[in-house]
Coordinates of C-alpha atoms in Angstrom, one line a residue:
M1 CA 41.5 6.6 28.4
L2 CA 39.6 3.5 29.7
W3 CA 36.3 5.1 28.9
V4 CA 37.4 5.7 25.3
V5 CA 38.2 2.1 24.9
A6 CA 34.9 1.1 26.5
A7 CA 32.9 3.4 24.2
L8 CA 34.8 2.1 21.2
V9 CA 34.0 -1.5 22.2
I10 CA 30.3 -0.7 22.7
Y11 CA 30.2 1.1 19.3
I12 CA 31.8 -1.9 17.5
F13 CA 29.4 -4.2 19.3
Q14 CA 26.5 -2.1 18.0
L15 CA 27.7 -2.3 14.4
V16 CA 28.3 -6.0 14.6
M17 CA 24.8 -6.5 16.0
I18 CA 23.3 -4.5 13.1
V19 CA 25.2 -6.5 10.5
F20 CA 24.3 -9.8 12.2
L21 CA 20.5 -9.0 12.5
E22 CA 20.1 -7.4 9.1
H23 CA 22.3 -9.8 7.0
K24 CA 19.3 -10.7 4.8
H25 CA 18.7 -7.1 3.7
P26 CA 22.1 -5.6 2.7
S27 CA 20.6 -2.2 1.6
K28 CA 18.9 -1.9 5.0
T29 CA 22.1 -2.8 6.7
V30 CA 24.0 0.0 5.0
A31 CA 21.2 2.5 5.9
W32 CA 21.4 1.6 9.6
L33 CA 25.2 1.5 9.6
L34 CA 25.2 5.1 8.1
I35 CA 22.8 6.3 10.9
S36 CA 24.9 4.6 13.6
F37 CA 28.1 6.1 12.2
C38 CA 26.6 9.6 12.2
F39 CA 24.8 9.3 15.5
P40 CA 26.4 6.4 17.4
L41 CA 24.1 6.1 20.5
I42 CA 21.0 7.7 19.1
G43 CA 21.3 5.5 16.0
F44 CA 21.3 2.3 17.9
V45 CA 18.5 3.3 20.2
L46 CA 16.4 4.1 17.0
Y47 CA 17.4 0.7 15.6
Y48 CA 16.3 -1.0 18.8
F49 CA 12.8 0.5 18.7
V50 CA 12.2 0.7 15.0
A51 CA 14.1 -2.0 13.1
Q52 CA 13.4 -5.2 14.9
D53 CA 12.2 -8.0 12.6
Y54 CA 8.4 -8.3 12.9
T55 CA 8.3 -12.0 12.1
A56 CA 10.8 -12.7 14.9
R57 CA 8.7 -11.0 17.5
R58 CA 5.1 -11.3 16.2
R59 CA 2.3 -12.6 18.3
V60 CA 1.3 -16.1 17.4
R61 CA -1.5 -15.9 15.0
N62 CA -4.7 -17.9 15.3
N63 CA -4.2 -20.1 12.2
R64 CA -7.5 -21.9 12.8
Y65 CA -9.3 -18.5 12.6
E66 CA -7.6 -17.7 9.3
D67 CA -8.3 -21.1 7.9
D68 CA -12.0 -20.8 8.7
L69 CA -12.2 -17.4 6.9
L70 CA -10.4 -18.8 3.8
G71 CA -12.4 -22.0 3.9
D72 CA -15.7 -20.0 3.8
I73 CA -14.4 -17.9 0.9
K74 CA -13.4 -20.9 -1.1
R75 CA -16.8 -22.6 -0.3
I76 CA -19.0 -19.8 -1.6
N77 CA -16.7 -18.1 -4.1
K78 CA -16.9 -18.7 -7.9
V79 CA -13.3 -19.9 -8.1
T80 CA -11.7 -19.0 -11.4
D81 CA -8.8 -20.9 -13.2
L82 CA -6.9 -19.9 -16.3
S83 CA -9.3 -21.6 -18.7
S84 CA -12.1 -19.4 -17.4
I85 CA -10.3 -16.1 -17.9
K86 CA -12.1 -14.2 -20.7
N87 CA -9.1 -12.0 -21.5
E88 CA -7.1 -13.7 -24.2
S89 CA -4.0 -11.7 -23.5
M90 CA -4.0 -13.1 -19.9
R91 CA -4.7 -16.6 -21.1
M92 CA -1.5 -16.4 -23.2
Q93 CA 0.5 -15.9 -20.0
P94 CA 0.0 -19.0 -17.9
R95 CA 3.2 -18.3 -15.8
L96 CA 2.0 -14.8 -14.8
F97 CA -1.5 -16.1 -13.9
G98 CA 0.1 -18.9 -11.9
L99 CA 2.2 -16.5 -10.0
V100 CA -0.8 -14.1 -9.3
S101 CA -2.9 -17.1 -8.2
A102 CA -0.2 -18.4 -5.8
L103 CA 0.6 -15.1 -4.0
S104 CA -2.1 -15.7 -1.4
N105 CA -4.5 -18.4 -0.3
I106 CA -7.5 -16.3 -1.5
P107 CA -8.4 -17.6 -5.0
V108 CA -9.1 -15.6 -8.1
T109 CA -12.7 -14.6 -7.8
G110 CA -15.4 -14.5 -10.4
G111 CA -18.8 -12.8 -10.6
N112 CA -17.5 -9.3 -9.9
R113 CA -18.4 -5.8 -11.0
T114 CA -15.8 -3.1 -10.6
I115 CA -16.0 0.6 -10.9
V116 CA -12.7 2.7 -11.2
L117 CA -13.1 5.8 -9.1
T118 CA -10.8 8.6 -10.2
N119 CA -9.8 11.3 -7.6
G120 CA -11.2 12.3 -4.3
Q121 CA -14.7 13.7 -5.1
E122 CA -15.7 10.8 -7.2
T123 CA -14.4 8.3 -4.6
Y124 CA -16.0 10.1 -1.6
N125 CA -19.4 10.4 -3.4
A126 CA -19.4 6.7 -4.1
L127 CA -18.2 5.8 -0.6
I128 CA -20.9 8.0 1.1
E129 CA -23.6 6.4 -1.1
G130 CA -22.3 3.0 -0.2
L131 CA -22.3 3.7 3.5
K132 CA -25.8 5.1 3.4
S133 CA -27.0 1.8 2.0
A134 CA -25.7 -0.2 4.9
K135 CA -28.3 -2.4 6.7
H136 CA -26.2 -4.8 8.8
H137 CA -22.5 -3.7 9.1
I138 CA -19.9 -1.3 8.0
H139 CA -16.2 -2.3 8.3
M140 CA -13.7 0.5 7.7
E141 CA -10.0 0.5 7.8
F142 CA -7.7 3.4 6.8
Y143 CA -4.1 4.5 7.3
I144 CA -5.1 8.1 7.9
I145 CA -8.3 9.4 9.2
R146 CA -8.5 13.2 9.9
D147 CA -10.8 15.4 11.9
D148 CA -11.5 17.8 9.0
V149 CA -14.4 18.5 6.7
I150 CA -14.5 15.1 5.0
G151 CA -13.5 13.3 8.2
R152 CA -16.5 14.8 10.0
I153 CA -18.9 14.0 7.2
I154 CA -17.8 10.3 7.4
Q155 CA -18.0 10.5 11.2
E156 CA -21.6 11.8 11.2
L157 CA -22.6 9.2 8.7
L158 CA -21.1 6.4 10.8
I159 CA -22.9 7.7 13.9
Q160 CA -26.2 7.9 12.0
K161 CA -25.8 4.3 10.8
A162 CA -24.9 3.1 14.3
S163 CA -28.1 4.7 15.6
E164 CA -30.0 2.7 13.1
G165 CA -28.6 -0.5 14.5
V166 CA -25.9 -1.1 12.0
Q167 CA -22.7 -2.7 13.3
V168 CA -19.9 -0.2 12.7
R169 CA -16.2 -1.1 13.2
V170 CA -13.3 1.2 12.4
I171 CA -9.5 0.7 12.3
A172 CA -7.0 3.5 12.0
D173 CA -3.3 3.1 11.9
G174 CA -1.7 4.3 15.2
V175 CA 1.0 6.3 13.5
G176 CA -0.7 7.3 10.2
S177 CA -3.6 8.7 12.3
L178 CA -1.5 10.0 15.1
E179 CA -3.0 13.5 14.8
L180 CA -6.6 12.2 15.1
N181 CA -7.8 13.6 18.4
Q182 CA -9.5 11.6 21.2
V183 CA -12.6 13.8 20.9
Y184 CA -13.3 12.6 17.4
V185 CA -12.8 8.9 18.5
S186 CA -14.8 9.3 21.7
K187 CA -17.8 10.8 19.8
L188 CA -17.8 7.7 17.6
Q189 CA -17.5 5.3 20.5
Q190 CA -20.2 7.0 22.5
A191 CA -22.6 6.5 19.5
G192 CA -21.8 2.8 19.5
V193 CA -19.1 2.7 16.8
E194 CA -16.3 0.2 17.7
F195 CA -13.0 2.0 17.1
H196 CA -9.4 0.6 17.4
F197 CA -6.0 1.9 16.5
F198 CA -3.7 -0.6 14.8
L199 CA -0.4 -0.7 16.8
P200 CA -0.8 2.7 18.6
L201 CA 2.4 4.7 19.1
A202 CA 3.0 3.6 22.7
V203 CA 2.3 0.0 21.9
S204 CA 4.5 0.2 18.8
L205 CA 7.4 1.5 20.9
F206 CA 6.9 -1.0 23.7
R207 CA 6.8 -3.9 21.2
R208 CA 9.4 -2.5 19.0
R209 CA 7.1 -2.4 15.9
L210 CA 7.2 1.3 15.2
N211 CA 8.3 0.7 11.6
Y212 CA 5.5 -1.6 10.7
R213 CA 2.4 0.3 9.7
N214 CA -1.0 -0.7 8.4
H215 CA -1.2 1.1 5.1
R216 CA -4.4 -0.6 3.9
K217 CA -7.6 1.3 2.9
I218 CA -10.6 -1.0 3.1
V219 CA -14.4 -0.4 3.4
V220 CA -16.9 -3.3 3.4
V221 CA -20.6 -2.6 3.5
D222 CA -22.9 -5.5 4.4
G223 CA -20.4 -7.9 2.8
R224 CA -21.8 -6.8 -0.6
I225 CA -19.8 -3.7 -1.6
G226 CA -16.1 -3.1 -1.1
Y227 CA -13.7 -0.3 -1.6
V228 CA -9.9 -0.4 -1.9
G229 CA -7.3 2.0 -3.3
G230 CA -5.1 4.9 -2.6
L231 CA -7.3 7.4 -0.8
N232 CA -7.5 7.9 3.0
I233 CA -10.0 10.1 4.8
G234 CA -8.8 13.7 4.7
D235 CA -9.5 17.0 2.9
E236 CA -6.2 16.8 1.0
Y237 CA -7.5 13.8 -0.9
A238 CA -10.3 16.0 -2.2
G239 CA -7.7 18.5 -3.5
K240 CA -7.7 20.9 -0.6
H241 CA -4.0 20.6 0.3
E242 CA -2.6 24.1 0.8
K243 CA 0.7 23.4 -1.1
L244 CA 0.0 20.4 -3.3
G245 CA -3.4 21.5 -4.5
F246 CA -5.1 19.0 -6.8
W247 CA -4.7 15.4 -5.6
R248 CA -4.7 12.8 -8.3
D249 CA -5.7 9.4 -6.9
T250 CA -7.4 6.1 -7.9
H251 CA -9.8 3.9 -5.9
L252 CA -11.9 0.9 -6.7
Q253 CA -15.4 -0.1 -5.9
I254 CA -16.2 -3.8 -6.0
E255 CA -19.4 -5.8 -5.9
G256 CA -19.1 -9.6 -6.0
D257 CA -17.0 -12.4 -4.6
A258 CA -13.8 -10.3 -4.3
V259 CA -15.6 -8.5 -1.4
Y260 CA -15.1 -11.8 0.5
A261 CA -11.4 -11.2 0.4
L262 CA -11.7 -7.6 1.6
Q263 CA -13.9 -8.9 4.5
A264 CA -11.4 -11.6 5.4
V265 CA -8.4 -9.1 5.5
F266 CA -10.4 -6.7 7.6
L267 CA -11.5 -9.3 10.1
H268 CA -7.9 -10.5 10.4
D269 CA -6.7 -6.9 11.1
W270 CA -9.6 -6.4 13.5
S271 CA -8.6 -9.5 15.4
F272 CA -5.1 -8.1 15.8
A273 CA -6.2 -4.6 16.7
S274 CA -9.1 -5.5 19.1
G275 CA -8.4 -9.1 20.1
Q276 CA -11.8 -10.1 18.9
K277 CA -12.3 -13.0 16.5
L278 CA -15.6 -12.2 14.8
W279 CA -17.8 -14.5 12.8
Q280 CA -21.3 -13.9 11.5
E281 CA -22.9 -15.5 8.5
E282 CA -24.0 -12.0 7.4
F283 CA -20.3 -11.1 6.9
F284 CA -20.2 -13.5 3.9
P285 CA -23.6 -13.3 2.2
L286 CA -24.3 -15.0 -1.1
H287 CA -23.8 -12.4 -3.8
Q288 CA -26.3 -11.4 -6.4
S289 CA -23.8 -9.4 -8.5
K290 CA -24.6 -9.3 -12.2
G291 CA -20.9 -8.8 -13.0
D292 CA -18.6 -11.3 -14.7
E293 CA -15.2 -9.8 -14.0
Q294 CA -12.4 -11.8 -12.4
V295 CA -10.5 -10.2 -9.6
K296 CA -7.7 -11.3 -7.3
M297 CA -7.0 -9.6 -4.0
I298 CA -3.4 -9.8 -2.8
S299 CA -2.6 -8.8 0.8
S300 CA 0.9 -8.5 2.1
G301 CA 2.7 -7.6 5.3
P302 CA 5.6 -8.1 7.6
D303 CA 3.7 -11.0 9.4
A304 CA 3.9 -13.1 6.2
N305 CA 6.7 -15.3 5.0
L306 CA 6.4 -14.1 1.5
A307 CA 6.8 -10.5 0.2
A308 CA 3.7 -10.8 -1.9
T309 CA 3.6 -7.1 -3.1
Q310 CA 7.2 -7.3 -4.3
E311 CA 6.6 -10.7 -5.9
L312 CA 3.5 -9.3 -7.6
F313 CA 5.2 -6.3 -9.1
F314 CA 8.4 -8.2 -10.1
G315 CA 6.5 -11.0 -11.7
A316 CA 4.2 -8.6 -13.6
L317 CA 7.2 -6.5 -14.9
V318 CA 9.2 -9.5 -16.1
S319 CA 6.2 -10.9 -17.9
A320 CA 5.4 -7.8 -19.9
Q321 CA 5.7 -8.2 -23.6
E322 CA 4.5 -4.8 -25.0
R323 CA 3.8 -2.3 -22.3
I324 CA 4.4 -1.3 -18.6
W325 CA 2.5 1.8 -17.5
M326 CA 2.8 2.8 -13.9
M327 CA 1.8 5.7 -11.6
T328 CA 3.3 5.8 -8.1
P329 CA 3.9 8.7 -5.7
Y330 CA 6.9 7.1 -4.0
F331 CA 9.4 5.4 -6.3
V332 CA 12.1 3.7 -4.2
P333 CA 12.6 0.3 -6.0
D334 CA 14.8 -2.5 -4.8
L335 CA 17.4 -4.1 -7.0
S336 CA 15.0 -6.7 -8.5
I337 CA 12.5 -4.1 -9.6
R338 CA 15.2 -2.0 -11.1
L339 CA 16.6 -4.9 -13.1
A340 CA 13.1 -5.9 -14.2
L341 CA 12.4 -2.3 -15.5
K342 CA 15.8 -1.9 -17.2
T343 CA 15.5 -5.3 -18.9
A344 CA 12.0 -4.6 -20.1
A345 CA 13.0 -1.2 -21.5
M346 CA 16.1 -2.5 -23.2
S347 CA 14.0 -5.3 -24.8
G348 CA 11.9 -2.6 -26.5
I349 CA 8.9 -2.7 -24.2
D350 CA 7.1 0.6 -23.7
V351 CA 7.9 1.4 -20.1
R352 CA 6.4 4.7 -18.7
I353 CA 6.3 5.7 -15.1
I354 CA 4.4 8.8 -13.8
I355 CA 5.9 10.3 -10.6
P356 CA 5.1 13.6 -8.8
Y357 CA 6.7 16.9 -10.0
Q358 CA 6.1 18.2 -6.5
S359 CA 6.3 15.7 -3.6
D360 CA 5.0 15.7 -0.1
S361 CA 8.3 14.4 1.2
K362 CA 11.6 15.9 0.1
I363 CA 13.8 13.1 1.3
V364 CA 11.7 10.5 -0.5
D365 CA 11.8 12.6 -3.6
W366 CA 15.6 12.9 -3.5
A367 CA 15.8 9.1 -3.0
A368 CA 13.5 8.5 -5.9
R369 CA 15.5 10.7 -8.3
S370 CA 18.7 8.9 -7.4
Y371 CA 17.3 5.9 -9.2
L372 CA 16.1 7.7 -12.4
E373 CA 19.4 8.2 -14.3
E374 CA 20.3 4.5 -14.6
L375 CA 16.7 3.6 -15.6
M376 CA 16.4 6.4 -18.1
K377 CA 19.7 5.3 -19.7
A378 CA 18.2 1.9 -20.2
G379 CA 15.1 3.4 -21.9
V380 CA 12.6 3.8 -19.1
K381 CA 10.5 6.9 -19.6
F382 CA 9.6 9.0 -16.6
F383 CA 6.9 11.7 -16.6
E384 CA 6.5 14.3 -13.9
Y385 CA 2.8 15.0 -13.0
Q386 CA 2.3 18.7 -13.3
K387 CA -1.4 19.3 -12.4
G388 CA -0.9 18.7 -8.6
F389 CA 0.2 15.7 -6.6
C390 CA -0.2 12.2 -8.0
H391 CA -0.9 9.6 -5.3
A392 CA -2.5 6.8 -7.3
K393 CA -0.9 3.4 -7.2
T394 CA -1.8 1.9 -10.5
L395 CA -0.1 -0.5 -13.0
I396 CA -1.0 -1.8 -16.4
I397 CA 0.8 -4.8 -18.0
D398 CA 0.1 -5.2 -21.7
Q399 CA -3.6 -5.9 -22.2
A400 CA -3.3 -8.7 -19.7
L401 CA -3.9 -7.2 -16.3
A402 CA -4.3 -4.0 -14.2
C403 CA -3.5 -3.4 -10.6
I404 CA -5.1 -0.8 -8.2
G405 CA -4.2 -0.8 -4.6
T406 CA -2.5 0.7 -1.5
A407 CA 1.1 -0.3 -2.2
N408 CA 3.7 2.2 -3.5
M409 CA 6.6 1.1 -5.7
D410 CA 9.0 1.3 -2.7
M411 CA 10.7 -0.9 -0.2
R412 CA 8.4 0.2 2.6
S413 CA 5.4 -1.2 0.8
F414 CA 7.3 -4.3 -0.2
Y415 CA 8.6 -5.3 3.2
W416 CA 7.3 -3.3 6.2
N417 CA 3.8 -2.1 5.5
F418 CA 0.5 -4.1 5.6
E419 CA -0.8 -3.6 2.0
L420 CA -3.7 -4.7 -0.2
N421 CA -3.8 -4.7 -4.0
A422 CA -6.6 -5.7 -6.5
V423 CA -5.4 -7.4 -9.7
M424 CA -8.0 -7.3 -12.5
F425 CA -8.1 -9.1 -15.8
D426 CA -11.1 -7.5 -17.4
R427 CA -10.5 -5.6 -20.6
K428 CA -13.1 -3.0 -19.7
T429 CA -11.2 -2.0 -16.5
I430 CA -7.9 -2.0 -18.4
H431 CA -9.3 0.3 -21.0
R432 CA -10.7 2.6 -18.4
L433 CA -7.2 2.9 -16.7
E434 CA -5.7 3.4 -20.2
A435 CA -7.9 6.4 -20.7
D436 CA -6.9 7.8 -17.2
F437 CA -3.2 7.3 -18.0
S438 CA -3.6 9.1 -21.4
K439 CA -5.1 12.1 -19.6
D440 CA -2.3 12.0 -17.0
F441 CA 0.3 11.9 -19.7
D442 CA -1.2 15.0 -21.2
V443 CA -0.7 16.9 -18.0
S444 CA 2.8 15.5 -17.3
S445 CA 6.2 16.5 -18.6
E446 CA 8.6 13.8 -19.8
L447 CA 12.0 14.0 -18.2
E448 CA 14.8 14.3 -20.7
Y449 CA 17.9 12.2 -20.0
H450 CA 20.5 14.8 -21.0
H451 CA 18.7 17.5 -19.1
F452 CA 18.3 15.4 -16.0
T453 CA 22.0 14.4 -15.9
A454 CA 23.0 18.1 -15.8
R455 CA 21.4 18.6 -12.4
P456 CA 23.5 20.4 -9.8
R457 CA 26.1 18.6 -7.6
K458 CA 24.3 19.6 -4.5
Q459 CA 21.2 17.8 -5.6
R460 CA 23.2 14.7 -6.5
M461 CA 24.7 14.7 -3.1
M462 CA 21.3 14.9 -1.4
E463 CA 20.1 12.1 -3.7
A464 CA 23.1 9.9 -2.7
I465 CA 22.5 10.4 1.0
S466 CA 18.8 9.8 0.6
R467 CA 19.4 6.7 -1.5
M468 CA 21.5 5.2 1.3
L469 CA 18.6 5.8 3.7
S470 CA 15.9 4.8 1.2
P471 CA 15.4 1.2 2.6
L472 CA 14.1 2.9 5.7
L473 CA 11.8 5.5 4.1

């Protein structure tokens, strides 16, 4: 009998600890309480290794190093204020511009030329050409790098450039690229490529940071050309996934001052992953770009005091006056995003969201669908992409701004992943994304509210369970 009492006391202590430590995130608290209730001991062990607050345990950052990087960006960058914005629709929204400007220390940059890259083949072709042009350095960072056809093409190209004397540095996430074998990595390292995993699995467990992943996708070539967006390095992104087939994605190529921001984010991540604080003048060359587009890069992560990704999306949604068009593969919004979407739709704004018809994660798909009914009732229109799997993370607000980046519309991207998004104000870019959305709508089916509400009870039950767990997905 005594052991039963002792077990009960320990169990209650576990629950109290979870409530105490997670009081700032009620939805996360509920998810961990559910896991602990179903699996008392296992649940708390998982919580210990996975859920600890990153900011409470993070390594002290070298603020002087960050200040130096930001100082150099501000010194050589064509800083843009609201009066310099060419897009009249954006100039009419000073509050939105003020929010976007304040979300990071990196300023809105001018003198850029951007190219929207739609889908894998177009992106990889552009990326390969960019890598071939490297003379001084290649800085590359991906959540997933695979040892497959496209992975080996990139590998051989990096080895070739290293043999030419180009500095090549690569970061891969320690969990996202868990399947990447050591033979692949060793071949790069033996050729002179510097390679580091960001929070490898063993380190993540030891430091209790397993839940915090680097989801960024960054490539910088000679400090002149940059790439950011939704694609990783793997055959599935070129449409070769056995089950999902065609892979719909969006990436962005940038020339101009916004590349400084990509470089600074990479160097910060490199400092964390390798322990090296790098600085060379060639990393921040004066740009000769003939572009005149304004771009703002916004990085976010659990090491920051501000949830910049969540603030960006929320601020953009509540500022919309005519239109919100969004594509996201994982739709697990928090309360603020749901309220913003419902309020916009009920106000008569055209709110359309494209989500996958077939998902690569069943539990995430169930969680996403648990949010649809209340939003559809308010007037939000959901479209299921039918051509394959949609993985693009894109957003258009009115004619004012567009966003392409690495962040999904989910709580993982808001609070636990390291993410990077490009916010663009140029009408040409917005129109290009409009055209892409129009094509996507043509191959998508709109969900009908009355049909959706008639889904089986079993599916509703799975959605309810997944929704309680959604803050952890």
